[in-house]
CSV table of C-alpha atoms in Angstrom, one decimal:
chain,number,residue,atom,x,y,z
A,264,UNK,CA,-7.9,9.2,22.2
A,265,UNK,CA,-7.8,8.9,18.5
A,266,UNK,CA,-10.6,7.9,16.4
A,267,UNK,CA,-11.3,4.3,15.9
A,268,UNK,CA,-13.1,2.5,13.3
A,269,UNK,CA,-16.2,0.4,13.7
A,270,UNK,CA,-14.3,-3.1,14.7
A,271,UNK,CA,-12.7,-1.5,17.6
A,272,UNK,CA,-15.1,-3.4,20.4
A,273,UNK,CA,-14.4,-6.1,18.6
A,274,UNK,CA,-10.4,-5.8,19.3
A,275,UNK,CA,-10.9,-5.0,22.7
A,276,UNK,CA,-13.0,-8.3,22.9
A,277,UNK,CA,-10.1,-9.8,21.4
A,278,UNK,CA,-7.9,-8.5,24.5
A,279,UNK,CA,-6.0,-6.8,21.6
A,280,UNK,CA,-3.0,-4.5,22.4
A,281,UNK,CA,-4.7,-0.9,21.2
A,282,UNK,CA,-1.4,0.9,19.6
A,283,UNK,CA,-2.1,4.8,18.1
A,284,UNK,CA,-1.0,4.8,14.5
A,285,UNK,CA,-1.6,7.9,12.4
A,286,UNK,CA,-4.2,9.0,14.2
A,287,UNK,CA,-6.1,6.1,14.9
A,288,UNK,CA,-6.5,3.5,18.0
A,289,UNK,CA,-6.1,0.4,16.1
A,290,UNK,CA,-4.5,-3.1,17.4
A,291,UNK,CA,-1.2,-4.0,17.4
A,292,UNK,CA,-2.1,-7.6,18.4
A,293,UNK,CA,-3.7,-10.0,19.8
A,294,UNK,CA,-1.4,-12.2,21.8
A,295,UNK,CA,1.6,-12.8,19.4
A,296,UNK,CA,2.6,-10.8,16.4
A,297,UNK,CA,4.5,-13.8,15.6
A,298,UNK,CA,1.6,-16.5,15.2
A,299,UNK,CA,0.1,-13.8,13.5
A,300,UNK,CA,2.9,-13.1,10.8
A,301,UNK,CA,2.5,-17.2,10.5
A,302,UNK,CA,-0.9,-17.3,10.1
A,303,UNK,CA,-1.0,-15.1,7.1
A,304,UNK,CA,2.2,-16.8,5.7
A,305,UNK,CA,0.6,-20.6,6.3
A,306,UNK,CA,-2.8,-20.1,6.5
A,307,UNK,CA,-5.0,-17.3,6.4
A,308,UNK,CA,-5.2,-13.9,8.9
A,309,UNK,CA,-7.6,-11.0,8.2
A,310,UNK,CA,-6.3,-7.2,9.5
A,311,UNK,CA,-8.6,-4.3,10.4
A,312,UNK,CA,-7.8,-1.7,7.6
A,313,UNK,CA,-10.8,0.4,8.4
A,314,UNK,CA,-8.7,3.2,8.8
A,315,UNK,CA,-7.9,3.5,5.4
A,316,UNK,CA,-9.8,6.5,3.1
A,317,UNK,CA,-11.4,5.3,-0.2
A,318,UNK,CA,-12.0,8.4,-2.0
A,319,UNK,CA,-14.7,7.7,-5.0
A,320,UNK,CA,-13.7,10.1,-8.3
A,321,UNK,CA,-16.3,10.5,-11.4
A,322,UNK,CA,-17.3,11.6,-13.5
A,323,UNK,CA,-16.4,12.4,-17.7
A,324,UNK,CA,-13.2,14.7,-16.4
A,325,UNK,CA,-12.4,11.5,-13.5
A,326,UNK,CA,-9.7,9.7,-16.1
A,327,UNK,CA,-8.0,13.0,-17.3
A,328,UNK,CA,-8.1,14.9,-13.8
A,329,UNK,CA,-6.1,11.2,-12.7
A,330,UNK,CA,-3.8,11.1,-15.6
A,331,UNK,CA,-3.1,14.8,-14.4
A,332,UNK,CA,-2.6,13.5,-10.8
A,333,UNK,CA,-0.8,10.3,-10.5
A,334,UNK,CA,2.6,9.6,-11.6
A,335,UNK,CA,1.2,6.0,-13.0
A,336,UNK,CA,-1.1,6.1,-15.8
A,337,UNK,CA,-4.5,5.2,-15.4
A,338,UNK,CA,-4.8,4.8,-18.9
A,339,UNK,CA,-3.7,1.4,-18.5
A,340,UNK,CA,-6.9,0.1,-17.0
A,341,UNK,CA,-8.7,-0.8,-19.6
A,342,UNK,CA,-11.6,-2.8,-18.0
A,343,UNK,CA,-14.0,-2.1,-15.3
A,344,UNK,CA,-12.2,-4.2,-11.8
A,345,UNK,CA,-8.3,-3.4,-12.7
A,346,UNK,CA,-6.5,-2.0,-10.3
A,347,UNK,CA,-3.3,-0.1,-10.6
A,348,UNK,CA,-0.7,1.2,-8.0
A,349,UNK,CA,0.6,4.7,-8.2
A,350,UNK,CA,2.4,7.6,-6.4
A,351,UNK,CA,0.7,10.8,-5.8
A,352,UNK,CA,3.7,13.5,-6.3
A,353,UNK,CA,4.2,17.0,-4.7
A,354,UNK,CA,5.9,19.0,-7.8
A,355,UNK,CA,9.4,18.7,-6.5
A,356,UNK,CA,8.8,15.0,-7.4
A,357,UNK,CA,8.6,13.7,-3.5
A,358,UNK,CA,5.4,11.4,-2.3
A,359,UNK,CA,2.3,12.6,-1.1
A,360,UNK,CA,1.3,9.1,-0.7
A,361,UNK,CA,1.2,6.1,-2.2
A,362,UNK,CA,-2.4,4.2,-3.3
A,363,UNK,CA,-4.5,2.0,-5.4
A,364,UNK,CA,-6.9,3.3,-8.2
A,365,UNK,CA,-9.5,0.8,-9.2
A,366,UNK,CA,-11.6,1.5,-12.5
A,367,UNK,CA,-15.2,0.8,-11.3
A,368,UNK,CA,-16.4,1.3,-15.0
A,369,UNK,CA,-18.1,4.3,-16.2
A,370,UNK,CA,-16.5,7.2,-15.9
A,371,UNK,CA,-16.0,5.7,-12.0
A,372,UNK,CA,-12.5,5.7,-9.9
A,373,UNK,CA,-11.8,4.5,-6.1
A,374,UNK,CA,-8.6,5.4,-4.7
A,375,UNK,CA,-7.3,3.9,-1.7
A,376,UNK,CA,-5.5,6.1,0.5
A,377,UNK,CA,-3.3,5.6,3.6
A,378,UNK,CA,-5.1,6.8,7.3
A,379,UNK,CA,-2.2,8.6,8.6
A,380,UNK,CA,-2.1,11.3,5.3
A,381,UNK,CA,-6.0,10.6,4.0
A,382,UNK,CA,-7.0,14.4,5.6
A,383,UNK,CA,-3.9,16.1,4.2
A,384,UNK,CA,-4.4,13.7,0.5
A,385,UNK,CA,-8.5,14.4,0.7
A,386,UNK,CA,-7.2,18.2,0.5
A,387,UNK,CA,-4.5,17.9,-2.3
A,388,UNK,CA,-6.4,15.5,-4.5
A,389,UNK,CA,-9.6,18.9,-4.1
A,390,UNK,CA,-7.2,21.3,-4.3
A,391,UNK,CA,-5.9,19.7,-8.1
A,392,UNK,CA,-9.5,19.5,-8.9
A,393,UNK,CA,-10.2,23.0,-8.7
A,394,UNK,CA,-6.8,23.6,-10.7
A,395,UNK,CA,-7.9,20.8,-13.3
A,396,UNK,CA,-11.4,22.2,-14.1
A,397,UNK,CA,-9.6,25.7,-14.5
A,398,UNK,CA,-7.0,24.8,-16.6
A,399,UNK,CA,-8.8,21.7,-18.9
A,400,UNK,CA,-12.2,23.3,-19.9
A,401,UNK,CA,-11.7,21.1,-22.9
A,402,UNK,CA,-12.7,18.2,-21.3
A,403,UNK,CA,-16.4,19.6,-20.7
A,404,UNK,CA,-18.9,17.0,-20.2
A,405,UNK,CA,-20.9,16.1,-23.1
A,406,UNK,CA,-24.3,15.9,-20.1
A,407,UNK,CA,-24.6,19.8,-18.8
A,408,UNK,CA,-26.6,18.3,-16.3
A,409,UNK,CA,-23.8,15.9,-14.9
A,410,UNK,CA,-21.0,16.9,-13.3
A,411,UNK,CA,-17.9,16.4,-14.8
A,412,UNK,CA,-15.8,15.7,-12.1
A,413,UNK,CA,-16.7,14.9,-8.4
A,414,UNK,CA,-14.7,13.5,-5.3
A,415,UNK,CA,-16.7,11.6,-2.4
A,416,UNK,CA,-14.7,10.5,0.7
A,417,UNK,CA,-16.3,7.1,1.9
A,418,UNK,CA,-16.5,7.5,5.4
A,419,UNK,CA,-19.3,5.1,4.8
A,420,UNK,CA,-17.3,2.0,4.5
A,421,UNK,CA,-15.2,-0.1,6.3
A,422,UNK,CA,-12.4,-2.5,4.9
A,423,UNK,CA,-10.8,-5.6,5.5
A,424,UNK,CA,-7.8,-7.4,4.0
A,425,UNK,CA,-7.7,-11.0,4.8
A,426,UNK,CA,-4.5,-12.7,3.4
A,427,UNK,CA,-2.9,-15.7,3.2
A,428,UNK,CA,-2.4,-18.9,0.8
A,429,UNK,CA,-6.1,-20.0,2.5
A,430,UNK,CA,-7.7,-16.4,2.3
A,431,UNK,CA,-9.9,-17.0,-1.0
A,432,UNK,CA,-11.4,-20.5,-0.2
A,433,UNK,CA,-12.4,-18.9,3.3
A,434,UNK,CA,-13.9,-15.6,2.3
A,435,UNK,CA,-15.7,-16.5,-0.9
A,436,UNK,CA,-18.5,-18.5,1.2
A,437,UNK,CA,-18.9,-15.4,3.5
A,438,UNK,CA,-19.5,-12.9,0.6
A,439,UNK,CA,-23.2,-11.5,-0.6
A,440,UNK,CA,-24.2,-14.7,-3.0
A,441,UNK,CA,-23.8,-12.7,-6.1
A,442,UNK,CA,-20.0,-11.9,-5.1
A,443,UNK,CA,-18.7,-15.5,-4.5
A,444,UNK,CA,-18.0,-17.0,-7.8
A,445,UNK,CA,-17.2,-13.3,-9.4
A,446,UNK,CA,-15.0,-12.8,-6.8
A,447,UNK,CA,-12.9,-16.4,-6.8
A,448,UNK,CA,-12.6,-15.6,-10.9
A,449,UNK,CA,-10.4,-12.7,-10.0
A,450,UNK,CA,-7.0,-12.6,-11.4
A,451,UNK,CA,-4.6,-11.1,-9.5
A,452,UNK,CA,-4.8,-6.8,-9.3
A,453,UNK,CA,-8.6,-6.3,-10.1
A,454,UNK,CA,-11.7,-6.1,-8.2
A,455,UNK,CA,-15.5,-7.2,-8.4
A,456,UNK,CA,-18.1,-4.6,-6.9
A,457,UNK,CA,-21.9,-5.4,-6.0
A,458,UNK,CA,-23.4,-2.6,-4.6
A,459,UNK,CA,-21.8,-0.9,-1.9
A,460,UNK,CA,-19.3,-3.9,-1.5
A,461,UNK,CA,-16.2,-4.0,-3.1
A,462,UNK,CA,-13.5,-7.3,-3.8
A,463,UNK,CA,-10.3,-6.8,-4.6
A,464,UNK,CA,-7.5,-9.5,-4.8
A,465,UNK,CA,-5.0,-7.0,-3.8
A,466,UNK,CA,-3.3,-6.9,-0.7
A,467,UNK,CA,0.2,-5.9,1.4
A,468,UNK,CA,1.8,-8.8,2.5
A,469,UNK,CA,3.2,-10.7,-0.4
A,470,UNK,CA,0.1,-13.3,0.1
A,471,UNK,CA,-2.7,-14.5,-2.0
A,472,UNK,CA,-6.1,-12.8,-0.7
A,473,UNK,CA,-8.8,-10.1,-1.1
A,474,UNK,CA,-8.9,-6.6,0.4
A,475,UNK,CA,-13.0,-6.2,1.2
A,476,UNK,CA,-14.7,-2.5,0.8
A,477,UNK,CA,-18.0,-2.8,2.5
A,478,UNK,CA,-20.7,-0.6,4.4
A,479,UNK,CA,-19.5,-0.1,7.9
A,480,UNK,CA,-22.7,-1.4,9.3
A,481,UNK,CA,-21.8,-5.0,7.6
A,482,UNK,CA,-18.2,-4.9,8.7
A,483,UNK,CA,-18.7,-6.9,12.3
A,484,UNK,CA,-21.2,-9.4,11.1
A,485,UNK,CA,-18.4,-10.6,8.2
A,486,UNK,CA,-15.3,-10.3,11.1
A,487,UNK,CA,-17.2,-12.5,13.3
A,488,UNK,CA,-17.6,-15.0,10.5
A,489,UNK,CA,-13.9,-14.7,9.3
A,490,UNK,CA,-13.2,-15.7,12.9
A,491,UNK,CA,-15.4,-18.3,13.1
A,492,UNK,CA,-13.6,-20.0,10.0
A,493,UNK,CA,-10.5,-19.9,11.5
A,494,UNK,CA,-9.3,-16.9,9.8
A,495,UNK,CA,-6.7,-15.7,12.6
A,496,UNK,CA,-7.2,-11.9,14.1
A,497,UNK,CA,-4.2,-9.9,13.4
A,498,UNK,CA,-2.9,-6.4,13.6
A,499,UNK,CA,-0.7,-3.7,13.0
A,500,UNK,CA,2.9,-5.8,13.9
A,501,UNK,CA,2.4,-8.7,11.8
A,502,UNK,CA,1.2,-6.4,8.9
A,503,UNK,CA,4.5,-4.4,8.9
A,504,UNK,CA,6.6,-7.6,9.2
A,505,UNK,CA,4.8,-9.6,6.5
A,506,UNK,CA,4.8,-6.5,4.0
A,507,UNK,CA,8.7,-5.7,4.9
A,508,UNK,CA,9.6,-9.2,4.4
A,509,UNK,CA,7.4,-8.8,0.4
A,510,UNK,CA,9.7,-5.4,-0.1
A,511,UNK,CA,7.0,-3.1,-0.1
A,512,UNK,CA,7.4,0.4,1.0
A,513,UNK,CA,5.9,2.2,3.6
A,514,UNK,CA,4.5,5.8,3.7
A,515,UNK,CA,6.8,7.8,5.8
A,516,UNK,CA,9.9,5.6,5.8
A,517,UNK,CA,10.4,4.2,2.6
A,518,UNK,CA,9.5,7.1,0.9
A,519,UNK,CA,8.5,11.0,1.9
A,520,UNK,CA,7.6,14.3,0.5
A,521,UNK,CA,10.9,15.2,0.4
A,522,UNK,CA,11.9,11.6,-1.7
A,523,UNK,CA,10.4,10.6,-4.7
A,524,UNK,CA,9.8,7.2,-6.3
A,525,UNK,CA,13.0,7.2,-8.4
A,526,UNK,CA,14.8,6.5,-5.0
A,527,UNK,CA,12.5,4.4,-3.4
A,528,UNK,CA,12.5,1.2,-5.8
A,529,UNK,CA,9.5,2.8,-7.1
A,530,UNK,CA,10.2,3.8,-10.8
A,531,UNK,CA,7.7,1.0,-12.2
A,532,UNK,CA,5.2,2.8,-11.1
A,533,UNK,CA,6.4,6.2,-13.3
A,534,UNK,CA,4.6,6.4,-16.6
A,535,UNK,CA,6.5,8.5,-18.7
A,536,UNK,CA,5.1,7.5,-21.5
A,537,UNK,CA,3.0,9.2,-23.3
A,538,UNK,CA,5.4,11.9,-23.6
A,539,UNK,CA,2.5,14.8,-23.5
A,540,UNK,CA,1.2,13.2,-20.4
A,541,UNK,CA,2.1,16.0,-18.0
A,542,UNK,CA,1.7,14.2,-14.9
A,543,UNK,CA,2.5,16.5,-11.2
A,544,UNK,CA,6.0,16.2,-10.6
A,545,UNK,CA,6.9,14.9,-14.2
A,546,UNK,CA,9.2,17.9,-14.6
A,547,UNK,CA,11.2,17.0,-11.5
A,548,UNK,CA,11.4,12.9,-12.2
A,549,UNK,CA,12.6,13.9,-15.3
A,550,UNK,CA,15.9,16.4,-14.5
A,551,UNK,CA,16.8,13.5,-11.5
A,552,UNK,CA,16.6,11.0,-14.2
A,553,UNK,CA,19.2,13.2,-16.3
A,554,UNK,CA,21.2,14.4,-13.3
A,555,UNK,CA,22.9,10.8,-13.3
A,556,UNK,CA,23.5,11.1,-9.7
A,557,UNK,CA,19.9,8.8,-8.1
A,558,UNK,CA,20.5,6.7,-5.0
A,559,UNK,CA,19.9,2.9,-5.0
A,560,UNK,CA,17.1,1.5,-2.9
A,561,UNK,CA,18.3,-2.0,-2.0
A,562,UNK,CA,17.4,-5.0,0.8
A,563,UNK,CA,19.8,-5.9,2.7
A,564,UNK,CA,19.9,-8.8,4.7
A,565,UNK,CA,22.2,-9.1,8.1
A,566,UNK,CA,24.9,-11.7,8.3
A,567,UNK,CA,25.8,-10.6,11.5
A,568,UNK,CA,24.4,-10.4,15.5
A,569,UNK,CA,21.7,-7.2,15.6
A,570,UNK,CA,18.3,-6.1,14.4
A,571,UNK,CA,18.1,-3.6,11.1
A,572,UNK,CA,16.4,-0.3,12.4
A,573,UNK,CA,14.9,2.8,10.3
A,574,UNK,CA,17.8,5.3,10.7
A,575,UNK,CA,20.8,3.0,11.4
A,576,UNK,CA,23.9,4.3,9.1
A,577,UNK,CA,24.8,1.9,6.3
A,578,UNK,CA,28.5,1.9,5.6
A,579,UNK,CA,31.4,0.7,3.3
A,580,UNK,CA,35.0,0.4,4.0
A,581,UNK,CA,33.7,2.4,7.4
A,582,UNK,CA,32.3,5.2,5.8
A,583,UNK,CA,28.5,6.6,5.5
A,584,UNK,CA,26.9,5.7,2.1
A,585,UNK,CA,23.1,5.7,3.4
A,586,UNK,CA,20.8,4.8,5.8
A,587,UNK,CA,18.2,2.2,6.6
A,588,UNK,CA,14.4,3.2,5.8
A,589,UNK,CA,13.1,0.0,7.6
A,590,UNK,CA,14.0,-3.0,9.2
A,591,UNK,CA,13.0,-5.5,11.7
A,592,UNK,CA,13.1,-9.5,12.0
A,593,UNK,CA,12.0,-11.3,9.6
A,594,UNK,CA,10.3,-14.3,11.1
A,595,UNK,CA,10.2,-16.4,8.1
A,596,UNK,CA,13.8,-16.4,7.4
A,597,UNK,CA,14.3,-16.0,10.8
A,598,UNK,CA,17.2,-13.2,10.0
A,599,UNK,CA,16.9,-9.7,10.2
A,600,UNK,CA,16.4,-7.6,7.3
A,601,UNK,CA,16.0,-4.1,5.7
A,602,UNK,CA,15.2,-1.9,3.1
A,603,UNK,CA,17.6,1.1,2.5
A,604,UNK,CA,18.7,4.1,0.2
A,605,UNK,CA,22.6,4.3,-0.4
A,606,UNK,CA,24.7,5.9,-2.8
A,607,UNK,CA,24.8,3.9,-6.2
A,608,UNK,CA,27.0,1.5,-7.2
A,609,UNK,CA,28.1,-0.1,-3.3
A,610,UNK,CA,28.2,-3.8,-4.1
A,611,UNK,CA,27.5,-7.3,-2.4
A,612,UNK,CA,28.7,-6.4,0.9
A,613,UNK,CA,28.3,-3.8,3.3
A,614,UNK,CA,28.0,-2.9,7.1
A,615,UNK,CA,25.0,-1.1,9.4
A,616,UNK,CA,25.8,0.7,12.6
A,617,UNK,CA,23.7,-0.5,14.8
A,618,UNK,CA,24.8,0.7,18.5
A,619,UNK,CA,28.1,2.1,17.6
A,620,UNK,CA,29.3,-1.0,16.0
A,621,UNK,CA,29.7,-2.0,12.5
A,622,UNK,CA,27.9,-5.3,12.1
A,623,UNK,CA,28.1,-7.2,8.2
A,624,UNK,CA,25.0,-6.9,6.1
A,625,UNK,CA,24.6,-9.0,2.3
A,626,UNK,CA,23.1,-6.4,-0.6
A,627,UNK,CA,19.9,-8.4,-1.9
A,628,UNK,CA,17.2,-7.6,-4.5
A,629,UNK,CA,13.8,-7.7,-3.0
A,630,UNK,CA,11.3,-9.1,-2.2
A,631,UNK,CA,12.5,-11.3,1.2
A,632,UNK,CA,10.1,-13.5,1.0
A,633,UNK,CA,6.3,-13.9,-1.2
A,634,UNK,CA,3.8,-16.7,-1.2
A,635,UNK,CA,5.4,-18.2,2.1
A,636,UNK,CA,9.0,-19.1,0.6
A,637,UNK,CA,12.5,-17.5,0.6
A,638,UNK,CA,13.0,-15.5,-2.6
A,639,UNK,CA,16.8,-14.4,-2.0
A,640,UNK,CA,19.6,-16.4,-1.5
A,641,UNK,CA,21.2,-16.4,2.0
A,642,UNK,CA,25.3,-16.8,2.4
């Protein structure tokens, strides 16, 4: 049995298919991933993300031990509520994970990690501490009495993301009173916090929405009342659909600790600049940068009979040039579709072996599909 977050009676209620996933008994679905995947993309759906880690950094050394641990800069959030998402490098350059920092304002940071690597992250993101505060006695607080860097897990608090071109209307009447008109005044990528609740209008499908941080205690009382205003129940399916079909990577597929961000369509998220900013990992981003030799990370989108898998060989003129990181239907353009790393430079056209046969595939820019329509051309 894994562990399971405080909405799991709830899913069971539900008569929700209980799936493990890093760790975790969480739902898969409640019915039909496909209503579900339409919900978000027509409506509104709301996913149980309470397996996710927010992990609360302050204090005066909070900015520079982050500049010091994210490839992104955190420098760029210049008011209190912005959000910014990063990669969290090994120093060969390869992902430790992926997450979103919010600036809560004073000297305050929440990070948002994934719940199959939050133990192993929790552990890395101490471990740099203790090398930061031994190797940047400069940045002393100016308080003896404070501390100037501290790291709190908030097992504390649960979190929903509910998504979906209908998500804001239908929240905002169910939030604490003083969070409904901050919280619809959001632009997109920042976040609104009232005591322990926290609104973001962030999310991982490629939909309008919020992402809720709250106290766990709180969390069935606002599910129950998402439900009741026809906010649809979904789960793990319909969350990897909707974010595959809005090109955004996944943890352990898309990208590893053995590949970095320059190879996973990530290299937005890279702040080399300021040149002194010696980020973890810098070092190794920069020789693959000058090594000339980076894969590609494309979509693809099948022309032919077959479903894109993680693994499946992509080929030109027969031969291996990559592979598939994921792939799946897409019900929304009702095609199947992938994300995958190949060699650079392959063109328009290419194949994927997918059970010994080589079936056609179009090379397409990503993302499939955001805010319910078609964003690549289909042949």
């Amino acid at each position: 049995m894994g562990s399971r977050t405080p909405l799991f009676s709830e899913h069971e209620r539900l008569g929700a298919r209980i799936v493990p996933f890093g760790g975790w008994d969480m739902p898969l679905h409640y019915g039909s991933q496909l209503d579900e995947h339409h919900a978000v993309r027509q409506q509104a759906g709301v996913f149980d993300v309470s397996h996710m880690r927010p992990v609360d950094i302050q204090g005066a050394d909070a900015r520079a031990y982050l500049q010091r641990l994210l490839a992104n800069d955190v420098a760029k959030l210049q008011q209190p509520g912005k959000a910014l998402y990063s990669c969290m490098l090994n120093a060969e350059g390869g992902v430790i994970d992926d997450l979103i920092c919010y600036d809560l304002g004073s000297n305050r940071y929440r990070a948002v990690v994934n719940a199959a690597t939050a133990d192993k992250d929790l552990a890395w993101m101490r471990a740099r501490a203790e090398d930061f505060r031994a190797s940047e006695t400069e940045h002393a607080s100016p308080n003896p009495s404070a501390p100037a860097l501290e790291i709190h897990a908030r097992d504390d608090l649960a979190m929903l993301a509910v998504q979906g071109p209908e998500a804001r209307a239908k929240v905002a009447p169910l939030l604490p009173e003083a969070l409904r008109e901050p919280a619809l005044a959001l632009k997109p990528f920042f976040a609104v916090e009232h005591g322990d609740w926290l609104v973001g209008r962030t999310g991982y499908t490629g939909e309008d929405g919020f992402e809720i941080m709250l106290p766990a205690t709180q969390v069935v009382d606002l599910w129950q009342a998402l439900l009741a205003a026809g906010v649809a129940p979904c789960g793990l399916g319909a969350r990897d659909t909707l974010r595959l079909e809005a090109g955004m990577n996944l943890y352990g597929q898309d990208m590893t600790e053995e590949v970095g961000p320059l190879e996973s369509g990530l290299e937005w998220t890279v702040a080399f600049e300021p040149r002194e900013r010696d980020f973890i990992g810098r070092s190794a981003l920069e020789a693959q940068r000058a090594s000339g030799d980076l894969r590609d990370f494309i979509g693809l989108l099948l022309t032919g009979r077959g479903v894109l898998r993680s693994h499946q060989p992509v080929l030109v003129n027969g031969q291996p040039v990559g592979e598939v990181t994921s792939g799946g239907f897409s019900p929304t353009l009702q095609r199947s579709i992938a994300l995958a790393r190949v060699q650079a430079g392959i063109g328009e056209q290419c194949a994927v072996e997918i059970r010994g046969k080589a079936v056609p595939a179009q090379v397409v820019k990503p993302p499939f599909v955001r805010h319910g329509k078609a964003r690549i051309t289909m042949e």
